[in-house]
mmCIF file of C-alpha atoms in Angstrom:
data_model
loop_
_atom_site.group_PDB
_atom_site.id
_atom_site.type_symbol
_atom_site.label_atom_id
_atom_site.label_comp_id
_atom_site.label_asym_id
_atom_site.label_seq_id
_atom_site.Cartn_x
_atom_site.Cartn_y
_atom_site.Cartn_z
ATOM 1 C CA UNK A 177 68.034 58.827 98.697
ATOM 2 C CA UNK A 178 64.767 59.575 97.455
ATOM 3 C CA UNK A 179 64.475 60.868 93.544
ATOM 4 C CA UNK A 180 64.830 64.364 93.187
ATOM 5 C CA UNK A 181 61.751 66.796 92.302
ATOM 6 C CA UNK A 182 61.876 70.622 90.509
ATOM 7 C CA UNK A 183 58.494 70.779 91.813
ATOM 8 C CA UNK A 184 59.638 71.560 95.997
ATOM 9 C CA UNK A 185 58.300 74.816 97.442
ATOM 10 C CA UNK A 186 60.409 75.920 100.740
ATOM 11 C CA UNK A 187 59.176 75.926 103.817
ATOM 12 C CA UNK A 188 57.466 72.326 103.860
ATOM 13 C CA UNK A 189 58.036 69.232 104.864
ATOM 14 C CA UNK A 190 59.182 68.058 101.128
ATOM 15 C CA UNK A 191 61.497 70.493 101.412
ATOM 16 C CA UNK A 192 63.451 68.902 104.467
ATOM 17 C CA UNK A 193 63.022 65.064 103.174
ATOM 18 C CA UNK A 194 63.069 65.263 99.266
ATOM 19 C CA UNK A 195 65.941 66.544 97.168
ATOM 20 C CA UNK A 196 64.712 69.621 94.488
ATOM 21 C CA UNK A 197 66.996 69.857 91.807
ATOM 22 C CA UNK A 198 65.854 71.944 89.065
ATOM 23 C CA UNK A 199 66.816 70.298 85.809
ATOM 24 C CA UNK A 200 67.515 73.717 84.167
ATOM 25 C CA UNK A 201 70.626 74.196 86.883
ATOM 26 C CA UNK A 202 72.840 71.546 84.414
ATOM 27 C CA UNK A 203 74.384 74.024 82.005
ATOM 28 C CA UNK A 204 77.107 73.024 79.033
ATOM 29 C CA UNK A 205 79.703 73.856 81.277
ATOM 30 C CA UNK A 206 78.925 73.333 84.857
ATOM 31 C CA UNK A 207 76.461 73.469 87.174
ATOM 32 C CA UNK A 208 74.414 76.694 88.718
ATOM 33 C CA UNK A 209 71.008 77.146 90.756
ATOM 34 C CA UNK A 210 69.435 79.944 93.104
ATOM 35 C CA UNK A 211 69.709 78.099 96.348
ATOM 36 C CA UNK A 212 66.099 77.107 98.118
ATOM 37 C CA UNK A 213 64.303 77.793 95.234
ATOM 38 C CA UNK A 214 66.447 75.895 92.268
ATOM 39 C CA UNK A 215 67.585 73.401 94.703
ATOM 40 C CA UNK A 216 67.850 72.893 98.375
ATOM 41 C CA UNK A 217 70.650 70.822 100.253
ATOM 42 C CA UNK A 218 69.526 67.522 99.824
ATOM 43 C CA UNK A 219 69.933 68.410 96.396
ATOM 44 C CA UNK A 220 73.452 69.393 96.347
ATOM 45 C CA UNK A 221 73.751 66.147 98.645
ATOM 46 C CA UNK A 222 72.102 64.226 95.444
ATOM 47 C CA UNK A 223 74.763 65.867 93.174
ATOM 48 C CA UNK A 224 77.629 65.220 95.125
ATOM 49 C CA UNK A 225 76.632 61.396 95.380
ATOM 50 C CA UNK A 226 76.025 62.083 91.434
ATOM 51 C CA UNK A 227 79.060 62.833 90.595
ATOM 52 C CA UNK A 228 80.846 60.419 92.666
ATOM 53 C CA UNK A 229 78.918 57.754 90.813
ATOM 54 C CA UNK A 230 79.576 58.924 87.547
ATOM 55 C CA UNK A 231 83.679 59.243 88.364
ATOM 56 C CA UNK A 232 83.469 55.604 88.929
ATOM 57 C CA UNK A 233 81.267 54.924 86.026
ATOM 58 C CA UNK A 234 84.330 56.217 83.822
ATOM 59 C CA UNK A 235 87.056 54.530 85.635
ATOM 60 C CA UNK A 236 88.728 57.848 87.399
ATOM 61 C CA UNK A 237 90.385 57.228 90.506
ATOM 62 C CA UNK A 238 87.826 58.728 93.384
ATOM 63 C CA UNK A 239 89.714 61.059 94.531
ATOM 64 C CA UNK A 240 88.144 64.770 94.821
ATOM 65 C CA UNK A 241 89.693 67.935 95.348
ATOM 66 C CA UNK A 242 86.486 70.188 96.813
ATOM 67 C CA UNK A 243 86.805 73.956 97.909
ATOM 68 C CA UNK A 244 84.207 76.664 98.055
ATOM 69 C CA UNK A 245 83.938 80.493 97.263
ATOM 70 C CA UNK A 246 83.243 83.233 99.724
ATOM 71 C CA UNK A 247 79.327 83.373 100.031
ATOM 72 C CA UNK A 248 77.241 83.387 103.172
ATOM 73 C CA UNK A 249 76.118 79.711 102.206
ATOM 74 C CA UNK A 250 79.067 78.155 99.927
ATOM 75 C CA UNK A 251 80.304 76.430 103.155
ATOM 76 C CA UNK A 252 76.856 74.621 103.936
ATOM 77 C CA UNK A 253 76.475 73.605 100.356
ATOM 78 C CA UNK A 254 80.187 72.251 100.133
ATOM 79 C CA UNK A 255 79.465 70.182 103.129
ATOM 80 C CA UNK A 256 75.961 68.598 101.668
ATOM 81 C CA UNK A 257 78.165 67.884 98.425
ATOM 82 C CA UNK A 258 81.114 66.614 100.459
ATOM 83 C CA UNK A 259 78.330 64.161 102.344
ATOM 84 C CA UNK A 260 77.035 63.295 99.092
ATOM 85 C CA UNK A 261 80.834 62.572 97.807
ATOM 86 C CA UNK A 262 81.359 60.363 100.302
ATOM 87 C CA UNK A 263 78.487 58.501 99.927
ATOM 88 C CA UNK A 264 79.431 57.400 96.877
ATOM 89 C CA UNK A 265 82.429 56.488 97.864
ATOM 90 C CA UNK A 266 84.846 59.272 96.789
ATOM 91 C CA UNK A 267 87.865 60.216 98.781
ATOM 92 C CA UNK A 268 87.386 64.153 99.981
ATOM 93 C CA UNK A 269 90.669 66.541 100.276
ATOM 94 C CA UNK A 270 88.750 70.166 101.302
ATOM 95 C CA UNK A 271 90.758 73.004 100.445
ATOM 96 C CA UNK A 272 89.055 75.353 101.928
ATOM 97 C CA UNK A 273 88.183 78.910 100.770
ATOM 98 C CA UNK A 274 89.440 78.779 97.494
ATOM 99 C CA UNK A 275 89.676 80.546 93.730
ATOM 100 C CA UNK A 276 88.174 78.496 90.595
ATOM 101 C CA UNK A 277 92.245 78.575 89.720
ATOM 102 C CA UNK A 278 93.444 77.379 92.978
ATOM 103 C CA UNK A 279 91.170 74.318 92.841
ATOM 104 C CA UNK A 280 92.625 73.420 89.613
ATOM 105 C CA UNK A 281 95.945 73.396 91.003
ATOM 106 C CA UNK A 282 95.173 71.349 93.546
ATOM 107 C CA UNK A 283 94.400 68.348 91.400
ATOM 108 C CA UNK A 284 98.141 68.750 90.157
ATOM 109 C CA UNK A 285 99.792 69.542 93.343
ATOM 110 C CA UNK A 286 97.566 67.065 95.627
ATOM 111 C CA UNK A 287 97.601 63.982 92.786
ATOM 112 C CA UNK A 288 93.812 63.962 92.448
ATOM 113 C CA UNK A 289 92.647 63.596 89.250
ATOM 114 C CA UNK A 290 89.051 65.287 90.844
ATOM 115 C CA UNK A 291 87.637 68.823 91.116
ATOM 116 C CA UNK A 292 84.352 70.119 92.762
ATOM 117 C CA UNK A 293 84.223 73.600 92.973
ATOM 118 C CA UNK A 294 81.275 75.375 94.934
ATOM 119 C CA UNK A 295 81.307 78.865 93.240
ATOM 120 C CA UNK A 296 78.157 80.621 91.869
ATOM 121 C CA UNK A 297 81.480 83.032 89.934
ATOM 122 C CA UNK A 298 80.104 86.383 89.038
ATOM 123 C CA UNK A 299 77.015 85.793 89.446
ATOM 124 C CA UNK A 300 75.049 87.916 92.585
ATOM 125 C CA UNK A 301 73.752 86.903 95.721
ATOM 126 C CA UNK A 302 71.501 83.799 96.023
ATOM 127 C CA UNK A 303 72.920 81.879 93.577
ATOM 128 C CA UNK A 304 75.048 78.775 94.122
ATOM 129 C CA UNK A 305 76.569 76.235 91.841
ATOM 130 C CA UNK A 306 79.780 73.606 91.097
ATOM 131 C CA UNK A 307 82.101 73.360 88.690
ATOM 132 C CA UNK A 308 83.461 69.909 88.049
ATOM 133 C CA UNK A 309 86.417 68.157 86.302
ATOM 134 C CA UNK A 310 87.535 64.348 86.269
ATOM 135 C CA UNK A 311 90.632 64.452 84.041
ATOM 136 C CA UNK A 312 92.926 67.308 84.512
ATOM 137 C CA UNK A 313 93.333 69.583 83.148
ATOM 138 C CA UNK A 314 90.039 69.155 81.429
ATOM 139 C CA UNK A 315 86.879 70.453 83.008
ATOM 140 C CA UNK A 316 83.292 68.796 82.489
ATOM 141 C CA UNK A 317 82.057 70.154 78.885
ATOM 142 C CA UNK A 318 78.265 69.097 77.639
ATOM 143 C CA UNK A 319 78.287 65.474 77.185
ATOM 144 C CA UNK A 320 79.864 64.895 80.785
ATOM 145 C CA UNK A 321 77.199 67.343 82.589
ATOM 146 C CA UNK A 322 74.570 65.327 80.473
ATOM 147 C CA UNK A 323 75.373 62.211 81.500
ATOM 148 C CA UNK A 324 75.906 63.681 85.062
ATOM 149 C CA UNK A 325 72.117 65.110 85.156
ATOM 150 C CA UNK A 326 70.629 61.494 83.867
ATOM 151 C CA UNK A 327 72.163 60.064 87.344
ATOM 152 C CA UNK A 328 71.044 62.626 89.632
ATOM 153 C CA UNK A 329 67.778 63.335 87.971
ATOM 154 C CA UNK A 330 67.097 59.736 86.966
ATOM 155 C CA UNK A 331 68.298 58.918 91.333
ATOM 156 C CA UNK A 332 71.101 56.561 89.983
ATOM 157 C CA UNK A 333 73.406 57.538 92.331
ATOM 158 C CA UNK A 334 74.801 54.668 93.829
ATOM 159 C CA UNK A 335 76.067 54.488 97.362
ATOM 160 C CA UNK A 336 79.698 52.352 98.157
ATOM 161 C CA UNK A 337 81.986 52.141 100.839
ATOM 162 C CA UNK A 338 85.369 53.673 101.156
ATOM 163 C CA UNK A 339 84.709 57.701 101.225
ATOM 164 C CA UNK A 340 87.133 59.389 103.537
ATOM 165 C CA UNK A 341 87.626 63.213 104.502
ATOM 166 C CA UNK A 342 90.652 65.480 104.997
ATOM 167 C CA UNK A 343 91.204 68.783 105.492
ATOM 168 C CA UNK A 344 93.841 70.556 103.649
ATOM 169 C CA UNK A 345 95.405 73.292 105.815
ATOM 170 C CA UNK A 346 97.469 76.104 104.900
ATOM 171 C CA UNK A 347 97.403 75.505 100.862
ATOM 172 C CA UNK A 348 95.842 78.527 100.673
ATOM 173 C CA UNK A 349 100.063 79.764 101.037
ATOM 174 C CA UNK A 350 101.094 77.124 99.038
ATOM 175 C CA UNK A 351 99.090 78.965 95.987
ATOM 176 C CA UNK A 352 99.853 81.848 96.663
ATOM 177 C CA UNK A 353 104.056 81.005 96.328
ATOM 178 C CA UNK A 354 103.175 78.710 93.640
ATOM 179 C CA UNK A 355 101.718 81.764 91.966
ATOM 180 C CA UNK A 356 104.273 84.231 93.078
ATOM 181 C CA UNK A 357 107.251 82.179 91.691
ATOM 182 C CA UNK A 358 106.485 82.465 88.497
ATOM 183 C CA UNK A 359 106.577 85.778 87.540
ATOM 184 C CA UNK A 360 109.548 88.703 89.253
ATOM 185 C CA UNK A 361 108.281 92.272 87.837
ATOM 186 C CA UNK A 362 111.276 93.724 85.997
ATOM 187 C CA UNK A 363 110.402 97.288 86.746
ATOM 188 C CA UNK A 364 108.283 98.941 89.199
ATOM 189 C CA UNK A 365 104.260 97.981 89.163
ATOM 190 C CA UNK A 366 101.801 100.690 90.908
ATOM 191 C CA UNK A 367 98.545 98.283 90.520
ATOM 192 C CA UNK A 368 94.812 98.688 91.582
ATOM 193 C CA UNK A 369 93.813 95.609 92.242
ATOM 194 C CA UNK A 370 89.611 95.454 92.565
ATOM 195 C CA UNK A 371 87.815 92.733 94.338
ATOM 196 C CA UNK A 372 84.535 93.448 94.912
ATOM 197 C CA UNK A 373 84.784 92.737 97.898
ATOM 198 C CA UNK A 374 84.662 88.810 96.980
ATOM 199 C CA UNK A 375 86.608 85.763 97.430
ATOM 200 C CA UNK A 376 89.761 87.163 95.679
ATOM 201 C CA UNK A 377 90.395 89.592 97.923
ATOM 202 C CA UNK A 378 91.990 87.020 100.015
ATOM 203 C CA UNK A 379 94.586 86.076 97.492
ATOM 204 C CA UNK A 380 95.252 88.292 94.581
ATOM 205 C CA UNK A 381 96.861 91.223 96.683
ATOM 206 C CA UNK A 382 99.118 88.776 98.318
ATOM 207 C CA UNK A 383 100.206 87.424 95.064
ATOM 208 C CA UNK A 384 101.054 90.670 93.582
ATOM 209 C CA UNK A 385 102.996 92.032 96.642
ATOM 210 C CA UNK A 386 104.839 88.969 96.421
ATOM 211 C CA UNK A 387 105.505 89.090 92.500
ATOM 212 C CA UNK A 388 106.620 92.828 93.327
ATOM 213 C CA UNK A 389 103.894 94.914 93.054
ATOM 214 C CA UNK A 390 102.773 98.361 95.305
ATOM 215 C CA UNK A 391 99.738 97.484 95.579
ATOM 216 C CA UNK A 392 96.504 99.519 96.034
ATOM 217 C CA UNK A 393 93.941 97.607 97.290
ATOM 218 C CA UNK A 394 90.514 98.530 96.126
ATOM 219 C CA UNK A 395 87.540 96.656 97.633
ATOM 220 C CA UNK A 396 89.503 93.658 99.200
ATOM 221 C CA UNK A 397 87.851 93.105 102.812
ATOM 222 C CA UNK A 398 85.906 90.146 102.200
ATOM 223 C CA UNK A 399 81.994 90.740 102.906
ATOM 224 C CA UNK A 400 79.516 88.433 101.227
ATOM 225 C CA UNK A 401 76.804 91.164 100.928
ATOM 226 C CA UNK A 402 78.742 92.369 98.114
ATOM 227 C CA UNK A 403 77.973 96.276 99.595
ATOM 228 C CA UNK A 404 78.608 98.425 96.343
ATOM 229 C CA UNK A 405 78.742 96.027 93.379
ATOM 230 C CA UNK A 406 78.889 92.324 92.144
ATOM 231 C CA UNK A 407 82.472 91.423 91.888
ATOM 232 C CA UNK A 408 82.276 91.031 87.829
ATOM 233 C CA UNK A 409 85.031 92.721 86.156
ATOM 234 C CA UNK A 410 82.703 92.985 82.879
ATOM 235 C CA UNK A 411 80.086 95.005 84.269
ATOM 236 C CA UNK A 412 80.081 98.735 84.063
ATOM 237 C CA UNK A 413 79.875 99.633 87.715
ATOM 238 C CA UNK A 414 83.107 97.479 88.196
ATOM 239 C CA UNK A 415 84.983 98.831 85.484
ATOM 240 C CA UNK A 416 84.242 102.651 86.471
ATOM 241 C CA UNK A 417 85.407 102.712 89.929
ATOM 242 C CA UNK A 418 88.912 100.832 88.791
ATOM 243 C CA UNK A 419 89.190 103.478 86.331
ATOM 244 C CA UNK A 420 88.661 106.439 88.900
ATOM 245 C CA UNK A 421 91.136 104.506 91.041
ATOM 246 C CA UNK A 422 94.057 104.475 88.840
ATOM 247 C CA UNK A 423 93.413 107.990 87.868
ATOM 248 C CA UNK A 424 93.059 109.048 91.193
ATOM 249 C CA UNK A 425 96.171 106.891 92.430
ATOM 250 C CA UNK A 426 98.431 107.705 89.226
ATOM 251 C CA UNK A 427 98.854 103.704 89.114
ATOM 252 C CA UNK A 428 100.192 102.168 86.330
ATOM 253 C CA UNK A 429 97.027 99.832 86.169
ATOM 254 C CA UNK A 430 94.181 98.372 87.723
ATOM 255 C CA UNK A 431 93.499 93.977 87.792
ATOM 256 C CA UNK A 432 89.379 93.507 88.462
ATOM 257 C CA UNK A 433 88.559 89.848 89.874
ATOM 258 C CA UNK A 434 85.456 87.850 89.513
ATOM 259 C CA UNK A 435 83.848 86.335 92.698
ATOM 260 C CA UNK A 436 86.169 83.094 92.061
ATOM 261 C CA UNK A 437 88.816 84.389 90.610
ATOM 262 C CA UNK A 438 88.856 83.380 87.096
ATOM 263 C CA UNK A 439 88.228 86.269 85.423
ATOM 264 C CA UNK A 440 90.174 89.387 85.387
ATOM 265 C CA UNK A 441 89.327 92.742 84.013
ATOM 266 C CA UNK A 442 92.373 95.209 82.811
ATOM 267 C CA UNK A 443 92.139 98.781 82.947
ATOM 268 C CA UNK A 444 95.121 100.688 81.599
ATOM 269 C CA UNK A 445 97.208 103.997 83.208
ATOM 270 C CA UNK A 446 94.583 105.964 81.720
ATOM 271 C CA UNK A 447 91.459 104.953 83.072
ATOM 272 C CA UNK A 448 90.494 102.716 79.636
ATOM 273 C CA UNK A 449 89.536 99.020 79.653
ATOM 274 C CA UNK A 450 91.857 96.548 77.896
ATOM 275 C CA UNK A 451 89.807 94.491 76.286
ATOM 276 C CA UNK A 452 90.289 90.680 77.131
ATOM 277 C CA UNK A 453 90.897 89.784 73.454
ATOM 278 C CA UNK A 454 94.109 91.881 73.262
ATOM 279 C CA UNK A 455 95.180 90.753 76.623
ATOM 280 C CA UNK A 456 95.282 87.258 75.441
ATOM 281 C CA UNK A 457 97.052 88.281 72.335
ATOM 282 C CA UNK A 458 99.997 90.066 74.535
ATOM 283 C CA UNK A 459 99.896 86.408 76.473
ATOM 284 C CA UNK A 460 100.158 84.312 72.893
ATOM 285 C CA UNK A 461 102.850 86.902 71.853
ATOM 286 C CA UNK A 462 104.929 86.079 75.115
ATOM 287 C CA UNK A 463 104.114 82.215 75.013
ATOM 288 C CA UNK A 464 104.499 82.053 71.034
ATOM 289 C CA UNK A 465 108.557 83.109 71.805
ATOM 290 C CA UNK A 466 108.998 80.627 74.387
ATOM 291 C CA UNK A 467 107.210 78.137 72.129
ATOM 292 C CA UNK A 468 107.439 78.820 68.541
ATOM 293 C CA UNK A 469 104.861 77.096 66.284
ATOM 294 C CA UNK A 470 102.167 77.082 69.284
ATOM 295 C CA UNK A 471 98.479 76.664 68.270
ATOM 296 C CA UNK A 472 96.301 78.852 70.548
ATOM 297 C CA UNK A 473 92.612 77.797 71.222
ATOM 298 C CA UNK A 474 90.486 81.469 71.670
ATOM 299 C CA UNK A 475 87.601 82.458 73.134
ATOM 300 C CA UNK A 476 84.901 82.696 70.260
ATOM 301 C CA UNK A 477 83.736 86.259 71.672
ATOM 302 C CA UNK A 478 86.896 87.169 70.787
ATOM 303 C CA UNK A 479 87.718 89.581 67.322
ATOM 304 C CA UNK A 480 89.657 88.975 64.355
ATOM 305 C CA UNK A 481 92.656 90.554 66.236
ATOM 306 C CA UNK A 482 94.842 87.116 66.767
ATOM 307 C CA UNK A 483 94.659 86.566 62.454
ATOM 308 C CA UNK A 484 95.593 90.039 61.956
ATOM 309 C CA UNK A 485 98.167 90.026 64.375
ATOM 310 C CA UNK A 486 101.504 89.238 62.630
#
């Protein structure tokens, strides 16, 4: 594989025959580009045989879980970073159509100790990306990206033998009653549950009917053009039309979902945001009397409400 570029311009024959990876698309935390003009296929190809290398550089077993959000693309990107997997010699278990969540628990539940996750999350239409992870349950963090972009910039990918493909069917279910059989509602749940039309809606008003809820589903056909807002349960356009919902519905609340499913906006009975700060604190509450003395690690957006909290 030739070296990858940022310098590429679509439509040319560079485009077809040389990977473009722009070096800005390696952030802290994972990886994110606009596709064609960011980076093209042969660049996700480049990443996947990348990342492959740089598993066996640190002595993982190559073993990858790989699944993909719903975008009009994220299925030919997760096959040019399955191609590139292989390459390097990494043993592929696609999962399909997934949530960010629902990859992680496939690592757990399929023993591989691997994640690649094509999911651009909330951001809109155009852009694609991959969030990574070599050691469960820990996900790649800065120095792990960093040494990730010096092999696919610097083309030290390196290409071995052994890379085998199979399909996961029906784990899709296997989530959702993994999911479900954890938590039994103890009273009645009316709940709005907001999709944006985006990945989630495939999965999280399942999972609620089957922990108990009536559920109200509020923008859950799938349809990648995302036709009246970007599934992002922190913008304002989100948040406005769950509020009119529950109002409208008398519902005791409304769940918003990102466009992988790792974020989750709360509005309350009255139409008003619960901010994600005291969310987690009713979580640490509940956890912290199942596990007394528990340390909590907290978003640092989040407000001085967990040391006040007694």
């Amino acid at each position: 594989m030739q070296t990858p570029r940022a310098d590429i311009k679509p439509n040319t024959l560079e485009y077809e025959t040389i990977p473009l990876v722009k070096p800005t698309g390696f952030r802290e935390y994972d990886a994110r580009w606009v596709l064609e003009t960011e980076i093209n296929l042969l660049g996700i190809q480049a990443l996947g045989l990348g990342l492959a290398t740089y598993v066996h550089e640190i002595g993982t077993a190559p073993k990858i879980v790989v699944g993909h959000d719903f975008r009009s693309y994220s299925i030919a990107v997760k096959q040019a970073l399955i191609l590139g997997l292989l390459q390097g010699g990494m043993e592929v278990l696609d999962i399909g159509l997934a949530l960010s969540p629902m990859a992680y628990f496939a690592q757990i539940a399929l023993d591989a100790p691997c994640v690649a996750m094509v999911t651009a999350s909330h951001n809109e239409n155009g852009w694609t990306g991959v969030k990574m992870g070599a050691r469960p349950p820990i996900t790649f963090g800065p120095e792990e990206i960093g040494r990730l972009k010096e092999i696919v910039l610097g083309n030290l990918g390196v290409e071995r033998s052994g890379g085998k493909l199979t399909v996961i069917d029906g784990f899709r279910q296997t989530y959702l009653e993994e999911v479900a059989s954890k938590v039994q509602l103890k009273r009645p749940l009316k709940v709005v549950c907001a999709c944006g039309n985006g990945t989630a809606g495939a999965f999280a008003p399942e999972a609620l009917r089957l922990m108990g809820a009536e559920v109200i589903a509020m923008d859950c056909d799938l349809d990648w053009t995302f036709p009246k807002y970007n599934p992002n349960p922190e913008d304002h356009a989100m948040l406005t039309q769950m509020a009119a919902r529950v109002k409208e519905t008398g519902a005791d609340l409304a769940l918003g979902f990102d466009g992988d499913g790792d974020r989750c906006g709360v509005v309350d009975d009255t139409g008003e945001e619960i901010f994600a700060d005291k969310i987690g604190l009713l979580l640490a509450r509940d956890l912290s009397a199942i596990y007394p003395g528990s340390t909590f690690v907290v978003d640092v957006k989040s407000t001085g409400l967990y040391k006040t909290d007694a």
